[in-house]
Coordinates of C-alpha atoms in Angstrom, one line a residue:
M1 CA 37.6 -53.4 -266.8
K2 CA 36.0 -51.6 -263.9
A3 CA 38.0 -51.1 -260.8
V4 CA 38.0 -49.0 -257.6
A5 CA 41.2 -47.0 -257.7
I6 CA 43.0 -43.8 -256.8
T7 CA 45.4 -41.7 -259.0
R8 CA 47.3 -40.2 -256.0
F9 CA 47.6 -40.7 -252.3
G10 CA 44.8 -39.4 -250.1
E11 CA 42.3 -39.3 -253.0
R12 CA 38.8 -40.6 -252.6
P13 CA 38.6 -44.0 -254.4
E14 CA 36.4 -44.0 -257.5
V15 CA 35.2 -46.6 -260.0
M16 CA 37.3 -46.2 -263.2
E17 CA 38.3 -48.1 -266.3
V18 CA 41.7 -49.8 -266.1
P19 CA 43.3 -52.4 -268.4
V20 CA 42.8 -56.1 -267.6
P21 CA 46.1 -57.4 -266.1
T22 CA 48.1 -60.2 -267.7
P23 CA 49.4 -63.0 -265.5
G24 CA 53.2 -63.4 -265.6
P25 CA 55.2 -66.5 -264.6
G26 CA 54.0 -67.9 -261.3
Q27 CA 50.8 -65.9 -261.4
V28 CA 47.1 -66.4 -262.0
L29 CA 44.5 -64.2 -263.5
V30 CA 41.2 -64.3 -261.5
R31 CA 37.7 -63.1 -262.5
M32 CA 36.8 -61.5 -259.3
Y33 CA 33.4 -62.2 -257.7
A34 CA 33.9 -60.4 -254.4
A35 CA 36.5 -58.6 -252.4
G36 CA 36.9 -58.2 -248.7
L37 CA 37.5 -54.8 -247.1
N38 CA 40.2 -54.3 -244.5
P39 CA 41.4 -51.1 -242.7
F40 CA 44.8 -51.8 -244.3
D41 CA 43.3 -51.1 -247.7
W42 CA 42.5 -47.4 -247.0
K43 CA 45.6 -46.9 -245.0
V44 CA 47.6 -47.9 -248.1
T45 CA 45.7 -45.4 -250.2
D46 CA 46.4 -42.8 -247.6
G47 CA 50.1 -43.5 -248.2
L48 CA 51.0 -45.8 -245.3
L49 CA 53.7 -47.5 -247.4
K50 CA 54.7 -44.7 -249.7
D51 CA 58.2 -44.5 -248.3
V52 CA 58.6 -48.3 -248.0
V53 CA 57.7 -49.7 -251.5
P54 CA 57.1 -48.2 -254.9
H55 CA 53.4 -47.7 -256.0
A56 CA 52.0 -47.7 -259.5
F57 CA 49.0 -45.5 -260.4
P58 CA 46.2 -45.8 -260.9
L59 CA 46.3 -47.9 -257.8
V60 CA 43.5 -50.4 -257.5
M61 CA 42.3 -50.9 -253.9
G62 CA 42.0 -54.1 -252.0
N63 CA 43.9 -57.1 -250.9
D64 CA 41.4 -59.9 -250.1
G65 CA 39.2 -61.4 -252.7
A66 CA 37.6 -64.5 -254.2
G67 CA 36.7 -65.6 -257.7
V68 CA 37.4 -68.0 -260.6
V69 CA 40.7 -68.6 -262.2
E70 CA 40.6 -67.2 -265.7
A71 CA 44.1 -68.0 -266.9
V72 CA 47.5 -69.1 -265.4
G73 CA 51.0 -67.9 -266.1
E74 CA 54.0 -69.9 -267.0
G75 CA 55.0 -72.5 -264.4
V76 CA 51.7 -72.6 -262.6
T77 CA 50.6 -76.2 -262.2
E78 CA 48.7 -76.2 -258.9
L79 CA 45.7 -74.2 -260.1
R80 CA 43.7 -74.4 -263.3
P81 CA 41.2 -72.2 -265.2
G82 CA 37.7 -72.6 -263.8
E83 CA 38.7 -73.3 -260.2
E84 CA 37.3 -71.2 -257.4
V85 CA 40.0 -69.5 -255.4
Y86 CA 40.4 -67.0 -252.5
G87 CA 43.4 -65.1 -251.1
Q88 CA 45.4 -61.9 -251.4
F89 CA 45.8 -59.8 -254.5
M90 CA 47.4 -56.5 -253.6
S91 CA 50.5 -55.6 -255.7
L92 CA 51.6 -52.1 -255.1
S93 CA 54.4 -52.1 -257.6
T94 CA 52.0 -52.8 -260.4
G95 CA 48.9 -51.0 -259.0
G96 CA 47.0 -54.2 -258.7
G97 CA 44.2 -55.0 -256.2
S98 CA 41.1 -57.0 -255.5
F99 CA 38.5 -54.3 -256.0
A100 CA 38.3 -55.0 -259.7
E101 CA 36.6 -57.2 -262.3
F102 CA 39.9 -59.1 -262.8
A103 CA 43.0 -59.3 -260.6
V104 CA 46.3 -61.0 -260.8
A105 CA 47.8 -62.9 -257.8
K106 CA 50.9 -64.9 -257.1
A107 CA 50.0 -68.6 -257.2
G108 CA 51.4 -68.8 -253.6
S109 CA 49.0 -66.1 -252.4
V110 CA 45.7 -67.8 -253.3
A111 CA 44.2 -71.2 -252.5
R112 CA 41.1 -73.2 -253.5
A113 CA 38.1 -71.6 -251.9
P114 CA 36.3 -73.3 -249.0
R115 CA 33.6 -75.5 -250.5
G116 CA 31.0 -74.7 -247.9
L117 CA 31.1 -70.9 -248.4
T118 CA 29.9 -68.7 -251.2
L119 CA 32.6 -66.6 -252.9
S120 CA 31.3 -63.5 -251.2
Q121 CA 31.8 -65.2 -247.8
A122 CA 35.2 -66.5 -248.8
A123 CA 36.4 -63.0 -249.8
A124 CA 35.9 -61.9 -246.1
V125 CA 38.3 -64.5 -244.8
P126 CA 42.0 -64.1 -245.8
T127 CA 43.8 -61.2 -244.1
A128 CA 41.7 -61.0 -240.9
S129 CA 41.5 -64.7 -240.3
M130 CA 45.1 -65.4 -241.1
T131 CA 46.1 -62.6 -238.7
A132 CA 43.8 -64.0 -235.9
Y133 CA 45.2 -67.5 -236.4
N134 CA 48.8 -66.3 -236.2
L135 CA 48.1 -64.0 -233.2
V136 CA 46.8 -66.9 -231.1
K137 CA 49.7 -69.2 -232.3
E138 CA 52.2 -66.5 -231.5
A139 CA 50.8 -66.1 -228.0
R140 CA 50.9 -69.9 -227.4
V141 CA 47.4 -69.7 -225.9
D142 CA 46.7 -72.8 -223.8
A143 CA 43.9 -74.4 -221.9
G144 CA 43.2 -72.8 -218.5
Q145 CA 44.6 -69.4 -219.5
T146 CA 42.5 -66.2 -219.3
V147 CA 42.9 -63.9 -222.3
L148 CA 41.5 -60.4 -223.1
V149 CA 40.6 -59.4 -226.6
V150 CA 40.3 -55.7 -227.0
G151 CA 38.4 -55.0 -230.3
A152 CA 36.6 -58.3 -230.5
T153 CA 33.9 -57.3 -232.9
G154 CA 36.2 -56.6 -235.9
G155 CA 37.3 -59.2 -238.4
V156 CA 40.5 -60.0 -236.6
G157 CA 38.9 -59.9 -233.2
Q158 CA 36.1 -62.3 -234.0
G159 CA 38.8 -64.7 -235.2
V160 CA 40.9 -64.3 -232.1
V161 CA 37.9 -65.1 -229.9
Q162 CA 37.2 -68.3 -231.8
F163 CA 40.8 -69.5 -232.0
A164 CA 41.5 -68.8 -228.3
D165 CA 38.3 -70.5 -227.3
A166 CA 39.3 -73.5 -229.4
Q167 CA 42.6 -73.8 -227.4
G168 CA 40.6 -74.0 -224.2
A169 CA 41.2 -70.5 -222.9
R170 CA 38.8 -68.4 -220.9
V171 CA 38.1 -65.5 -223.2
V172 CA 37.2 -62.0 -222.1
A173 CA 36.2 -59.7 -225.0
T174 CA 35.2 -56.1 -225.5
A175 CA 32.0 -55.3 -227.4
T176 CA 29.1 -53.0 -227.3
A177 CA 26.0 -54.4 -225.6
D178 CA 24.2 -55.0 -228.9
L179 CA 27.0 -57.2 -230.2
A180 CA 27.6 -59.1 -226.9
P181 CA 25.4 -62.0 -228.0
L182 CA 27.4 -62.5 -231.2
V183 CA 30.7 -62.4 -229.4
R184 CA 29.5 -64.9 -226.8
E185 CA 28.3 -67.2 -229.6
L186 CA 31.8 -67.1 -231.1
G187 CA 33.3 -68.3 -227.8
A188 CA 33.7 -65.4 -225.4
D189 CA 33.0 -66.3 -221.8
E190 CA 32.7 -62.7 -220.6
V191 CA 31.9 -59.6 -222.5
I192 CA 33.0 -56.1 -221.4
D193 CA 31.0 -53.1 -222.7
H194 CA 33.8 -50.6 -223.4
T195 CA 31.3 -47.8 -223.7
A196 CA 29.9 -48.3 -220.1
S197 CA 33.0 -47.6 -218.0
P198 CA 36.8 -48.1 -218.4
V199 CA 37.7 -51.6 -219.6
A200 CA 40.5 -51.9 -217.1
D201 CA 38.2 -51.3 -214.2
Q202 CA 35.7 -53.8 -215.3
V203 CA 38.3 -56.5 -216.1
R204 CA 40.1 -56.0 -212.8
A205 CA 36.9 -56.4 -210.9
L206 CA 36.3 -59.7 -212.7
H207 CA 39.8 -61.0 -212.6
P208 CA 41.8 -59.4 -209.7
E209 CA 44.3 -62.2 -210.0
G210 CA 45.3 -60.9 -213.4
L211 CA 45.3 -62.1 -217.0
D212 CA 47.7 -64.3 -219.0
V213 CA 47.4 -62.8 -222.5
L214 CA 46.3 -59.5 -223.9
F215 CA 45.3 -59.2 -227.6
D216 CA 44.9 -55.4 -228.3
L217 CA 43.7 -54.9 -231.9
V218 CA 42.5 -51.2 -231.7
Q219 CA 44.1 -49.0 -229.0
D220 CA 46.8 -46.4 -229.2
A221 CA 50.0 -46.5 -227.1
G222 CA 48.3 -45.1 -224.0
G223 CA 45.4 -47.5 -224.1
F224 CA 47.6 -50.4 -224.8
E225 CA 50.0 -49.6 -221.9
A226 CA 47.0 -49.2 -219.5
A227 CA 45.7 -52.6 -220.5
T228 CA 49.0 -54.3 -219.9
D229 CA 48.5 -53.4 -216.2
L230 CA 45.9 -56.2 -216.1
L231 CA 48.5 -58.9 -216.8
R232 CA 50.2 -61.2 -214.3
P233 CA 54.0 -61.1 -214.2
G234 CA 55.2 -63.1 -217.1
G235 CA 52.0 -62.3 -219.2
M236 CA 52.1 -61.6 -222.9
A237 CA 50.7 -58.5 -224.6
L238 CA 50.3 -58.4 -228.4
T239 CA 49.2 -55.4 -230.4
T240 CA 48.5 -55.1 -234.1
Q241 CA 48.9 -51.3 -233.9
G242 CA 52.7 -51.3 -233.5
V243 CA 52.5 -49.2 -230.2
A244 CA 54.2 -51.5 -227.7
D245 CA 57.4 -50.3 -225.9
V246 CA 58.9 -53.8 -225.8
D247 CA 61.8 -52.9 -223.6
A248 CA 59.9 -50.9 -221.0
L249 CA 57.3 -53.6 -220.7
A250 CA 60.0 -56.3 -220.3
E251 CA 61.2 -54.4 -217.2
R252 CA 57.7 -55.0 -215.8
E253 CA 57.9 -58.7 -216.6
V254 CA 55.5 -58.4 -219.6
H255 CA 56.4 -60.0 -222.9
A256 CA 55.2 -57.5 -225.5
V257 CA 54.9 -58.1 -229.2
N258 CA 54.3 -55.6 -232.0
F259 CA 52.7 -58.2 -234.2
Q260 CA 53.3 -58.4 -237.9
N261 CA 51.3 -61.0 -239.8
S262 CA 52.8 -63.6 -242.2
A263 CA 50.4 -65.0 -244.9
S264 CA 50.8 -68.3 -246.7
V265 CA 48.9 -70.6 -249.0
V266 CA 49.2 -73.3 -246.4
L267 CA 47.4 -71.2 -243.9
L268 CA 44.7 -70.4 -246.4
E269 CA 44.2 -74.1 -246.9
T270 CA 44.1 -74.7 -243.2
L271 CA 41.4 -72.0 -242.8
A272 CA 39.4 -73.5 -245.7
D273 CA 39.4 -76.9 -243.9
L274 CA 38.3 -75.3 -240.6
L275 CA 35.5 -73.4 -242.4
D276 CA 34.3 -76.5 -244.3
A277 CA 34.3 -78.5 -241.0
E278 CA 32.3 -75.7 -239.4
R279 CA 35.0 -75.2 -236.7
Y280 CA 35.4 -71.6 -237.7
R281 CA 33.0 -68.9 -239.0
V282 CA 33.2 -65.4 -240.5
R283 CA 30.5 -62.9 -240.1
V284 CA 29.8 -60.6 -243.1
D285 CA 28.3 -57.4 -241.8
V286 CA 27.3 -55.9 -245.2
E287 CA 27.7 -56.5 -248.9
V288 CA 27.8 -53.6 -251.4
P289 CA 28.2 -53.4 -255.1
L290 CA 31.4 -52.1 -256.7
D291 CA 30.0 -48.7 -257.4
Q292 CA 29.3 -48.2 -253.7
A293 CA 32.8 -49.2 -252.5
A294 CA 33.8 -45.6 -251.8
E295 CA 31.0 -45.3 -249.3
A296 CA 31.9 -48.6 -247.7
V297 CA 35.5 -47.5 -247.3
A298 CA 34.3 -44.3 -245.6
R299 CA 32.1 -46.3 -243.2
N300 CA 35.0 -48.6 -242.4
R301 CA 37.3 -45.6 -241.9
A302 CA 34.8 -44.1 -239.4
G303 CA 34.8 -47.3 -237.4
L304 CA 31.2 -48.1 -238.1
A305 CA 31.7 -51.6 -239.5
R306 CA 30.5 -54.4 -237.3
G307 CA 32.1 -57.4 -238.9
K308 CA 33.4 -57.8 -242.5
T309 CA 32.4 -55.6 -245.4
V310 CA 32.3 -57.4 -248.8
I311 CA 32.4 -55.7 -252.2
K312 CA 30.3 -57.6 -254.7
I313 CA 31.9 -57.5 -258.1
A314 CA 30.4 -60.1 -260.4
G315 CA 27.6 -58.7 -262.5
T316 CA 28.5 -55.0 -261.8

């Protein structure tokens, strides 16, 4: 089968022929129709986890995807061949990933796909949307609070804006001027153009009383620490970049969290229900065929994506 893979860390991903995987006990084999691209995918191929877990090569890229169940392994009763599913497929120890014509997943890592979405749209959902949902849950966002989302135009950011708005919070979000209408449509009450002047200065002018919650999805340690100055005493600051000095911020009465996501089939089912009820949406920025995946990865790496990138697989 065709797959986008690497044969060593740091290598440019390429389309190559690899064997079709076989589902083991508790696993499903899925004929992939589309895969969603996340920054985590290319960080893994750069060697992010090389000292943490074993990797098999060739290593197929990709975690998120959607397709049709081709076969099920021993003990799988909740899914059947022919059902449309979406979820997470990365298996570093076996070299498996979603950027392939077929992929294996644990039965507990995929769920039936949202009925109201195409499989290409569904492929854009899993990692970013589960992360966004869990971030807002971790922060215990409540009605009447004011929250800042730094990095609101990425896949996670767009989800955080929607989930925080659904909780009744006042949402301040960073975005370039051309994407401000989109972010407002998703639920942001105020949009800060981070290219115009320092974000902290703009937010402080709008909310001199301070913020309740900071969601920082993009900044390094210096940027994150500066943004925490915008919080009231007792405020919460969450970063997905692992850059928070939790103890130092606690001395300033800021509860900081180096957020790590936890995925589950239950959450995939919850998101499917929200999507089908049109209470949540995912914006696909661009769709590319499998043979253009390397270019899409380079675009994502350069920070040029404005929403989710989907790799179209079926028919390639």
